[in-house]
Each structure stands twice: as structure tokens, then as C-alpha cells.
PDB file of C-alpha atoms in Angstrom:
ATOM      1  CA  UNK L   1       3.370 -13.085   0.655  1.00  0.00           C
ATOM      2  CA  UNK L   2       4.988 -11.684   3.597  1.00  0.00           C
ATOM      3  CA  UNK L   3       4.706  -9.437   6.500  1.00  0.00           C
ATOM      4  CA  UNK L   4       6.029  -7.703   9.060  1.00  0.00           C
ATOM      5  CA  UNK L   5       4.313  -6.146  11.449  1.00  0.00           C
ATOM      6  CA  UNK L   6       6.242  -3.117  13.723  1.00  0.00           C
ATOM      7  CA  UNK L   7       7.125  -3.661  17.342  1.00  0.00           C
ATOM      8  CA  UNK L   8       5.292  -0.892  18.218  1.00  0.00           C
ATOM      9  CA  UNK L   9       1.456  -1.204  16.141  1.00  0.00           C
ATOM     10  CA  UNK L  10       1.423  -4.032  19.316  1.00  0.00           C
ATOM     11  CA  UNK L  11      -0.752  -1.660  21.602  1.00  0.00           C
ATOM     12  CA  UNK L  12      -1.879   0.545  20.071  1.00  0.00           C
ATOM     13  CA  UNK L  13      -4.688   2.273  17.876  1.00  0.00           C
ATOM     14  CA  UNK L  14      -5.049   4.375  14.659  1.00  0.00           C
ATOM     15  CA  UNK L  15      -7.307   6.673  13.345  1.00  0.00           C
ATOM     16  CA  UNK L  16      -8.189   4.965  10.242  1.00  0.00           C
ATOM     17  CA  UNK L  17     -11.270   4.111   7.969  1.00  0.00           C
ATOM     18  CA  UNK L  18     -11.660   0.001   8.258  1.00  0.00           C
ATOM     19  CA  UNK L  19     -13.377   0.021   4.741  1.00  0.00           C
ATOM     20  CA  UNK L  20     -10.679   2.705   2.916  1.00  0.00           C
ATOM     21  CA  UNK L  21      -7.573   1.279   4.881  1.00  0.00           C
ATOM     22  CA  UNK L  22      -8.559  -1.843   3.861  1.00  0.00           C
ATOM     23  CA  UNK L  23      -8.773  -0.717   0.057  1.00  0.00           C
ATOM     24  CA  UNK L  24      -5.662   1.139   0.077  1.00  0.00           C
ATOM     25  CA  UNK L  25      -3.914  -2.665   1.008  1.00  0.00           C
ATOM     26  CA  UNK L  26      -6.430  -4.714  -1.382  1.00  0.00           C
ATOM     27  CA  UNK L  27      -5.151  -2.233  -4.695  1.00  0.00           C
ATOM     28  CA  UNK L  28      -1.512  -2.196  -3.690  1.00  0.00           C
ATOM     29  CA  UNK L  29      -1.736  -6.198  -2.805  1.00  0.00           C
ATOM     30  CA  UNK L  30      -3.114  -7.004  -6.267  1.00  0.00           C
ATOM     31  CA  UNK L  31      -0.947  -4.548  -8.390  1.00  0.00           C
ATOM     32  CA  UNK L  32       2.299  -5.859  -6.668  1.00  0.00           C
ATOM     33  CA  UNK L  33       1.294  -9.692  -7.413  1.00  0.00           C
ATOM     34  CA  UNK L  34      -0.390  -8.652 -11.596  1.00  0.00           C
ATOM     35  CA  UNK L  35       3.277  -7.468 -11.507  1.00  0.00           C
ATOM     36  CA  UNK L  36       5.870  -9.615  -9.728  1.00  0.00           C
ATOM     37  CA  UNK L  37       6.856 -12.592 -11.719  1.00  0.00           C
ATOM     38  CA  UNK L  38       5.044 -15.793 -10.744  1.00  0.00           C
ATOM     39  CA  UNK L  39       7.671 -17.217  -8.503  1.00  0.00           C
ATOM     40  CA  UNK L  40       8.351 -12.755  -7.345  1.00  0.00           C
ATOM     41  CA  UNK L  41       8.106 -12.145  -3.686  1.00  0.00           C
ATOM     42  CA  UNK L  42       5.869  -9.566  -2.656  1.00  0.00           C
ATOM     43  CA  UNK L  43       7.534  -7.446   0.704  1.00  0.00           C
ATOM     44  CA  UNK L  44       3.825  -5.801   2.978  1.00  0.00           C
ATOM     45  CA  UNK L  45       5.020  -4.102   6.455  1.00  0.00           C
ATOM     46  CA  UNK L  46       3.343  -2.367   8.488  1.00  0.00           C
ATOM     47  CA  UNK L  47       4.429   0.669  10.912  1.00  0.00           C
ATOM     48  CA  UNK L  48       4.936   4.113  12.425  1.00  0.00           C
ATOM     49  CA  UNK L  49       6.284   7.422  10.593  1.00  0.00           C
ATOM     50  CA  UNK L  50       6.034  10.557  12.033  1.00  0.00           C
ATOM     51  CA  UNK L  51       2.934   9.584  14.456  1.00  0.00           C
ATOM     52  CA  UNK L  52       1.378   8.141  11.068  1.00  0.00           C
ATOM     53  CA  UNK L  53       0.283   4.046  10.022  1.00  0.00           C
ATOM     54  CA  UNK L  54       2.904   3.092   6.659  1.00  0.00           C
ATOM     55  CA  UNK L  55       2.109   0.498   5.053  1.00  0.00           C
ATOM     56  CA  UNK L  56       4.919   0.019   3.106  1.00  0.00           C
ATOM     57  CA  UNK L  57       4.352  -2.934  -0.425  1.00  0.00           C
ATOM     58  CA  UNK L  58       7.774  -4.369  -1.947  1.00  0.00           C
ATOM     59  CA  UNK L  59       7.152  -6.112  -4.972  1.00  0.00           C
ATOM     60  CA  UNK L  60      10.044  -8.200  -7.602  1.00  0.00           C
ATOM     61  CA  UNK L  61       8.240  -6.741 -10.424  1.00  0.00           C
ATOM     62  CA  UNK L  62       9.503  -4.973 -13.365  1.00  0.00           C
ATOM     63  CA  UNK L  63       8.660  -1.299 -11.854  1.00  0.00           C
ATOM     64  CA  UNK L  64       7.345   1.784 -12.682  1.00  0.00           C
ATOM     65  CA  UNK L  65      10.232   4.007 -14.712  1.00  0.00           C
ATOM     66  CA  UNK L  66      10.897   7.674 -12.208  1.00  0.00           C
ATOM     67  CA  UNK L  67       9.540   9.496 -14.917  1.00  0.00           C
ATOM     68  CA  UNK L  68       5.847   7.535 -14.734  1.00  0.00           C
ATOM     69  CA  UNK L  69       5.111   7.776 -11.065  1.00  0.00           C
ATOM     70  CA  UNK L  70       3.644  11.381 -11.007  1.00  0.00           C
ATOM     71  CA  UNK L  71       1.386   9.782 -13.897  1.00  0.00           C
ATOM     72  CA  UNK L  72       0.084   6.267 -12.541  1.00  0.00           C
ATOM     73  CA  UNK L  73      -1.743   8.100  -9.768  1.00  0.00           C
ATOM     74  CA  UNK L  74      -3.900   9.517 -12.179  1.00  0.00           C
ATOM     75  CA  UNK L  75      -7.254   8.479 -12.786  1.00  0.00           C
ATOM     76  CA  UNK L  76      -7.326   5.760 -15.691  1.00  0.00           C
ATOM     77  CA  UNK L  77      -3.123   6.423 -16.385  1.00  0.00           C
ATOM     78  CA  UNK L  78      -1.590   2.965 -17.948  1.00  0.00           C
ATOM     79  CA  UNK L  79       1.932   3.006 -18.728  1.00  0.00           C
ATOM     80  CA  UNK L  80       2.542   1.837 -22.351  1.00  0.00           C
ATOM     81  CA  UNK L  81       3.693  -1.660 -21.258  1.00  0.00           C
ATOM     82  CA  UNK L  82       0.587  -2.069 -19.621  1.00  0.00           C
ATOM     83  CA  UNK L  83      -1.497  -1.497 -23.166  1.00  0.00           C
ATOM     84  CA  UNK L  84       0.060  -3.254 -25.083  1.00  0.00           C
ATOM     85  CA  UNK L  85       1.084  -6.275 -22.444  1.00  0.00           C
ATOM     86  CA  UNK L  86      -1.041  -8.842 -20.976  1.00  0.00           C
ATOM     87  CA  UNK L  87      -1.420  -7.176 -17.179  1.00  0.00           C
ATOM     88  CA  UNK L  88      -5.185  -6.054 -16.632  1.00  0.00           C
ATOM     89  CA  UNK L  89      -6.457  -3.444 -15.237  1.00  0.00           C
ATOM     90  CA  UNK L  90      -8.422   0.091 -15.936  1.00  0.00           C
ATOM     91  CA  UNK L  91      -5.368   2.267 -14.220  1.00  0.00           C
ATOM     92  CA  UNK L  92      -7.938   3.103 -11.313  1.00  0.00           C
ATOM     93  CA  UNK L  93      -6.429   1.408  -8.591  1.00  0.00           C
ATOM     94  CA  UNK L  94      -3.942   3.442  -7.654  1.00  0.00           C
ATOM     95  CA  UNK L  95      -5.365   7.189  -7.870  1.00  0.00           C
ATOM     96  CA  UNK L  96      -7.490   5.171  -5.442  1.00  0.00           C
ATOM     97  CA  UNK L  97      -4.880   4.233  -3.359  1.00  0.00           C
ATOM     98  CA  UNK L  98      -3.654   8.347  -2.994  1.00  0.00           C
ATOM     99  CA  UNK L  99      -7.219   9.649  -2.988  1.00  0.00           C
ATOM    100  CA  UNK L 100      -7.998   7.520   0.172  1.00  0.00           C
ATOM    101  CA  UNK L 101      -4.225   8.235   1.881  1.00  0.00           C
ATOM    102  CA  UNK L 102      -5.151  12.268   1.407  1.00  0.00           C
ATOM    103  CA  UNK L 103      -8.818  11.478   3.407  1.00  0.00           C
ATOM    104  CA  UNK L 104      -7.055  10.278   6.054  1.00  0.00           C
ATOM    105  CA  UNK L 105      -4.708  13.117   6.433  1.00  0.00           C
ATOM    106  CA  UNK L 106      -1.717  11.236   4.903  1.00  0.00           C
ATOM    107  CA  UNK L 107       0.475  10.229   1.702  1.00  0.00           C
ATOM    108  CA  UNK L 108       1.172   8.355  -0.984  1.00  0.00           C
ATOM    109  CA  UNK L 109       4.157   7.973  -2.844  1.00  0.00           C
ATOM    110  CA  UNK L 110       6.359   5.489  -5.404  1.00  0.00           C
ATOM    111  CA  UNK L 111      10.228   4.058  -4.958  1.00  0.00           C
ATOM    112  CA  UNK L 112      12.619   1.398  -6.402  1.00  0.00           C
ATOM    113  CA  UNK L 113      11.740  -1.919  -3.876  1.00  0.00           C
ATOM    114  CA  UNK L 114      15.142  -3.119  -3.133  1.00  0.00           C
ATOM    115  CA  UNK L 115      13.952  -7.178  -4.682  1.00  0.00           C
ATOM    116  CA  UNK L 116      13.759  -4.878  -7.891  1.00  0.00           C
ATOM    117  CA  UNK L 117      10.053  -3.719  -8.257  1.00  0.00           C
ATOM    118  CA  UNK L 118       8.359  -0.999  -6.945  1.00  0.00           C
ATOM    119  CA  UNK L 119       7.762  -0.449  -3.408  1.00  0.00           C
ATOM    120  CA  UNK L 120       4.741   1.589  -2.542  1.00  0.00           C
ATOM    121  CA  UNK L 121       4.365   3.277   0.252  1.00  0.00           C
ATOM    122  CA  UNK L 122       0.938   4.935   2.319  1.00  0.00           C
ATOM    123  CA  UNK L 123       0.993   7.278   5.236  1.00  0.00           C
ATOM    124  CA  UNK L 124      -3.016   7.610   6.746  1.00  0.00           C
ATOM    125  CA  UNK L 125      -4.242   7.882  10.344  1.00  0.00           C
ATOM    126  CA  UNK L 126      -2.734   9.393  13.777  1.00  0.00           C
ATOM    127  CA  UNK L 127      -1.404   6.469  15.491  1.00  0.00           C
ATOM    128  CA  UNK L 128      -1.600   6.696  19.436  1.00  0.00           C
ATOM    129  CA  UNK L 129      -0.970   4.396  22.453  1.00  0.00           C
ATOM    130  CA  UNK L 130      -4.915   1.835  22.575  1.00  0.00           C
ATOM    131  CA  UNK L 131      -6.584   2.882  25.532  1.00  0.00           C
ATOM    132  CA  UNK L 132      -8.234   0.155  25.935  1.00  0.00           C
ATOM    133  CA  UNK L 133      -7.137  -3.969  25.629  1.00  0.00           C
ATOM    134  CA  UNK L 134      -6.225  -4.502  22.005  1.00  0.00           C
ATOM    135  CA  UNK L 135      -8.923  -4.979  19.008  1.00  0.00           C
ATOM    136  CA  UNK L 136      -9.829  -6.615  15.632  1.00  0.00           C
ATOM    137  CA  UNK L 137      -7.037  -5.519  13.298  1.00  0.00           C
ATOM    138  CA  UNK L 138      -7.875  -3.660  10.377  1.00  0.00           C
ATOM    139  CA  UNK L 139      -5.893  -5.868   8.270  1.00  0.00           C
ATOM    140  CA  UNK L 140      -7.361  -9.116  10.560  1.00  0.00           C
ATOM    141  CA  UNK L 141      -5.182 -12.311   9.318  1.00  0.00           C
ATOM    142  CA  UNK L 142      -2.160 -10.403   8.729  1.00  0.00           C
ATOM    143  CA  UNK L 143       0.968 -12.681   8.804  1.00  0.00           C
ATOM    144  CA  UNK L 144       3.710 -12.172  12.204  1.00  0.00           C
ATOM    145  CA  UNK L 145       1.657 -10.673  14.738  1.00  0.00           C
ATOM    146  CA  UNK L 146      -2.018  -9.904  13.319  1.00  0.00           C
ATOM    147  CA  UNK L 147      -4.765 -10.342  16.024  1.00  0.00           C
ATOM    148  CA  UNK L 148      -2.165  -7.812  18.226  1.00  0.00           C
ATOM    149  CA  UNK L 149      -1.687  -4.944  15.299  1.00  0.00           C
ATOM    150  CA  UNK L 150      -2.751  -1.677  14.229  1.00  0.00           C
ATOM    151  CA  UNK L 151      -6.813  -1.472  15.142  1.00  0.00           C
ATOM    152  CA  UNK L 152      -8.985   0.852  13.400  1.00  0.00           C
ATOM    153  CA  UNK L 153     -10.416   3.482  15.011  1.00  0.00           C
TER     154      UNK L 153
END
């Protein structure tokens, strides 16, 4: 697992619900690790896009076919290969991710990853310069820059 935090997050605050943002990240990481090959690389990036906090999780798994990318957001939907295969899950994780992103005024989308698998990009609350000294980041221990990253408010 690798993390990349954009420098503009060092002294910024994001208008997000800490528990909701944590659930988004946990669901995305669970999927990435579940579907990536044993030696597969997972990359988590956080940055700012359009004035909003953007999280992206890339994996090197089998990917989600473009024709199915709209359906995976439906509660309990699973790809055929996953229903037949060994991948466990209920199919609720991405539906929760999208609903939480929308509750934050954001969005969630899926692209092909340069790693060969899936990239899920989620936008959450508005980012603004921190008016007070940085506090604990929304995702403590997130890797490089942890302790100086985005602050949940």
C-alpha cells in the first residue's frame, strides 16, 4: 500500500464528516486489496480538485469492465465473475461509497487504472486553508504527510 498526499493538503481543512470519510476509505481499500493480486500494488492518493477533497484508490486487479461501471454502484450488485469466484462480499460497499460522497456534496466514479485494474475517484467536502493550527488528520497514519494532511471538520 502506498499513499500520496498533495502538498496543498498540508495546511488545509475539509468540510467532511470524519466517520463517513473513514467509511469511504475503508470500503475502497477493502475492494482494492480484495481484488488486487497477492503481490498487487494499491495506491491511495488525496488531493484537491475543483476546490473539493478528492480521494483516489488504484489497484492492479482484474478491473471493472466499462459496461458494468454504472451497475456496481447499485446495492448488492456483484459482477458475474465475483459471484462465481472466491471474492467474498455482499456488493454493498460501493453503493455506500457513492451515497456518502453525495451526502458530502461530492461524487464517485470509476476509471481504468494505469496499474491495470480499477481506479475509484471520490470527491468529498470543500477544502479551505486552515484558519487554526493543524489537528489530527481525517486518516491518521495514512502514510507520507500523516499528521499534516487534511483535517476533518
